[in-house]
PDB file of C-alpha atoms in Angstrom:
ATOM      1  CA  LEU A 924       0.097  -0.312   0.124  1.00 89.00           C
ATOM      2  CA  VAL A 925       2.902   2.135   1.108  1.00 91.00           C
ATOM      3  CA  SER A 926       4.717   1.677  -1.867  1.00 92.00           C
ATOM      4  CA  GLY A 927       1.494   1.817  -4.412  1.00 93.00           C
ATOM      5  CA  THR A 928       0.909   5.144  -2.938  1.00 93.00           C
ATOM      6  CA  ALA A 929       4.613   6.506  -3.410  1.00 93.00           C
ATOM      7  CA  CYS A 930       4.499   4.807  -7.255  1.00 94.00           C
ATOM      8  CA  PHE A 931       1.210   6.556  -7.815  1.00 93.00           C
ATOM      9  CA  LEU A 932       2.597  10.236  -6.606  1.00 92.00           C
ATOM     10  CA  LEU A 933       5.414   9.807  -8.412  1.00 89.00           C
ATOM     11  CA  ALA A 934       3.633   9.086 -11.584  1.00 91.00           C
ATOM     12  CA  ARG A 935       1.723  12.071 -11.169  1.00 90.00           C
ATOM     13  CA  TYR A 936       4.719  14.301 -10.472  1.00 84.00           C
ATOM     14  CA  PHE A 937       5.930  13.682 -13.625  1.00 82.00           C
ATOM     15  CA  THR A 938       2.820  13.254 -15.682  1.00 89.00           C
ATOM     16  CA  ARG A 939       1.755  17.124 -14.725  1.00 88.00           C
ATOM     17  CA  SER A 940       5.102  18.082 -15.647  1.00 87.00           C
ATOM     18  CA  ILE A 941       5.071  16.065 -19.446  1.00 89.00           C
ATOM     19  CA  ASN A 942       1.225  17.660 -19.492  1.00 92.00           C
ATOM     20  CA  THR A 943       2.791  21.243 -19.388  1.00 90.00           C
ATOM     21  CA  LEU A 944       5.150  20.671 -21.989  1.00 91.00           C
ATOM     22  CA  GLN A 945       2.522  18.933 -23.848  1.00 93.00           C
ATOM     23  CA  LYS A 946      -0.204  21.656 -23.702  1.00 94.00           C
ATOM     24  CA  ALA A 947       2.722  24.067 -24.441  1.00 93.00           C
ATOM     25  CA  THR A 948       3.312  22.370 -27.882  1.00 93.00           C
ATOM     26  CA  ARG A 949       0.217  22.591 -28.678  1.00 94.00           C
ATOM     27  CA  GLN A 950       0.010  26.387 -28.319  1.00 93.00           C
ATOM     28  CA  ILE A 951       2.881  26.327 -30.859  1.00 93.00           C
ATOM     29  CA  ALA A 952       1.249  24.430 -33.259  1.00 92.00           C
ATOM     30  CA  GLU A 953      -1.217  26.814 -33.337  1.00 92.00           C
ATOM     31  CA  GLY A 954       1.166  29.671 -33.903  1.00 89.00           C
ATOM     32  CA  ASP A 955       1.587  31.477 -30.390  1.00 90.00           C
ATOM     33  CA  LEU A 956       5.113  31.606 -30.512  1.00 89.00           C
ATOM     34  CA  SER A 957       5.247  33.427 -26.900  1.00 90.00           C
ATOM     35  CA  VAL A 958       4.786  30.945 -24.959  1.00 90.00           C
ATOM     36  CA  ARG A 959       7.492  30.147 -22.107  1.00 92.00           C
ATOM     37  CA  ILE A 960       6.810  27.032 -19.332  1.00 91.00           C
ATOM     38  CA  ILE A 961      10.476  27.462 -17.499  1.00 88.00           C
ATOM     39  CA  GLN A 962       8.396  28.912 -14.231  1.00 88.00           C
ATOM     40  CA  GLN A 963       6.677  26.323 -14.048  1.00 86.00           C
ATOM     41  CA  PHE A 964       9.903  24.007 -13.609  1.00 83.00           C
ATOM     42  CA  GLN A 965      11.908  26.579 -10.873  1.00 84.00           C
ATOM     43  CA  GLY A 966      13.227  24.562  -8.558  1.00 83.00           C
ATOM     44  CA  ARG A 967      14.153  21.266 -10.389  1.00 84.00           C
ATOM     45  CA  LYS A 968      17.068  19.774 -11.412  1.00 86.00           C
ATOM     46  CA  ASP A 969      16.109  16.824 -13.206  1.00 84.00           C
ATOM     47  CA  GLU A 970      15.617  15.874 -16.713  1.00 88.00           C
ATOM     48  CA  ILE A 971      12.245  17.115 -17.571  1.00 87.00           C
ATOM     49  CA  ALA A 972      13.202  20.538 -16.178  1.00 88.00           C
ATOM     50  CA  ASP A 973      16.005  20.394 -18.593  1.00 91.00           C
ATOM     51  CA  LEU A 974      13.687  20.103 -21.596  1.00 90.00           C
ATOM     52  CA  GLY A 975      11.986  22.586 -20.480  1.00 90.00           C
ATOM     53  CA  ARG A 976      14.235  25.253 -20.652  1.00 91.00           C
ATOM     54  CA  ASP A 977      15.581  23.926 -23.912  1.00 93.00           C
ATOM     55  CA  PHE A 978      11.951  24.230 -25.131  1.00 92.00           C
ATOM     56  CA  ASP A 979      11.601  27.439 -23.698  1.00 93.00           C
ATOM     57  CA  HIS A 980      15.290  28.473 -25.514  1.00 95.00           C
ATOM     58  CA  MET A 981      13.675  27.036 -28.546  1.00 94.00           C
ATOM     59  CA  THR A 982      10.425  28.673 -29.059  1.00 94.00           C
ATOM     60  CA  ALA A 983      12.382  32.272 -28.291  1.00 94.00           C
ATOM     61  CA  ARG A 984      14.396  31.169 -31.329  1.00 95.00           C
ATOM     62  CA  LEU A 985      11.589  30.234 -33.319  1.00 93.00           C
ATOM     63  CA  GLU A 986      10.081  33.490 -32.648  1.00 94.00           C
ATOM     64  CA  LYS A 987      13.085  36.031 -33.261  1.00 95.00           C
ATOM     65  CA  ALA A 988      13.273  33.597 -36.591  1.00 94.00           C
ATOM     66  CA  MET A 989       9.482  34.393 -37.535  1.00 93.00           C
ATOM     67  CA  GLN A 990      10.068  38.014 -36.363  1.00 94.00           C
ATOM     68  CA  GLU A 991      13.244  38.672 -38.940  1.00 96.00           C
ATOM     69  CA  GLN A 992      11.292  36.347 -41.896  1.00 94.00           C
ATOM     70  CA  LYS A 993       8.514  39.192 -41.314  1.00 93.00           C
ATOM     71  CA  ARG A 994      10.686  41.832 -41.415  1.00 95.00           C
ATOM     72  CA  LEU A 995      12.807  40.467 -44.621  1.00 94.00           C
ATOM     73  CA  ILE A 996       9.469  40.379 -46.634  1.00 93.00           C
ATOM     74  CA  LYS A 997       8.770  43.245 -45.490  1.00 91.00           C
ATOM     75  CA  ASP A 998      11.471  45.373 -47.052  1.00 88.00           C
ATOM     76  CA  VAL A 999      11.377  43.241 -49.613  1.00 88.00           C
ATOM     77  CA  SER A1000       8.496  44.360 -50.489  1.00 85.00           C
ATOM     78  CA  HIS A1001       9.756  47.681 -49.923  1.00 81.00           C
ATOM     79  CA  GLU A1002      12.131  47.339 -52.518  1.00 82.00           C
ATOM     80  CA  LEU A1003      10.173  46.070 -54.928  1.00 80.00           C
ATOM     81  CA  ARG A1004       7.665  48.516 -55.048  1.00 81.00           C
ATOM     82  CA  SER A1005       9.692  51.251 -55.720  1.00 76.00           C
ATOM     83  CA  PRO A1006      11.170  50.357 -59.148  1.00 75.00           C
ATOM     84  CA  LEU A1007       7.661  49.200 -60.209  1.00 70.00           C
ATOM     85  CA  ALA A1008       6.407  52.179 -59.726  1.00 74.00           C
ATOM     86  CA  ARG A1009       9.308  53.867 -61.872  1.00 74.00           C
ATOM     87  CA  LEU A1010       8.129  51.511 -64.432  1.00 74.00           C
ATOM     88  CA  GLN A1011       4.677  52.421 -63.981  1.00 74.00           C
TER      89      GLN A1011
END
C-alpha cells in the first residue's frame, strides 16, 4: 500500500510536467510562439526541467526567426515597389 501510493505520487509528479510540455507544444502548433514554461519548472534539477529550459530556448529562437522573416518580406516588398512604381 505504501509503495503503491509512492508510485502513484511519483507518476503524477512526472505526468503533470509532461502535460505542461504537451499543452505548450499545442499552443505553438496553433501559432502562439510567446509560450514559455520555465516558471513551472522552477526549483527542479532533473531532465524534465532541462527539457523545459530547452523548450523555452527553442520557442524564443523560433519567435525571433519568424519576426526576422516578416521583416525581410516587408523590406523586400518595399524595395520592389519603388522600381515598379518608376516603371509604371
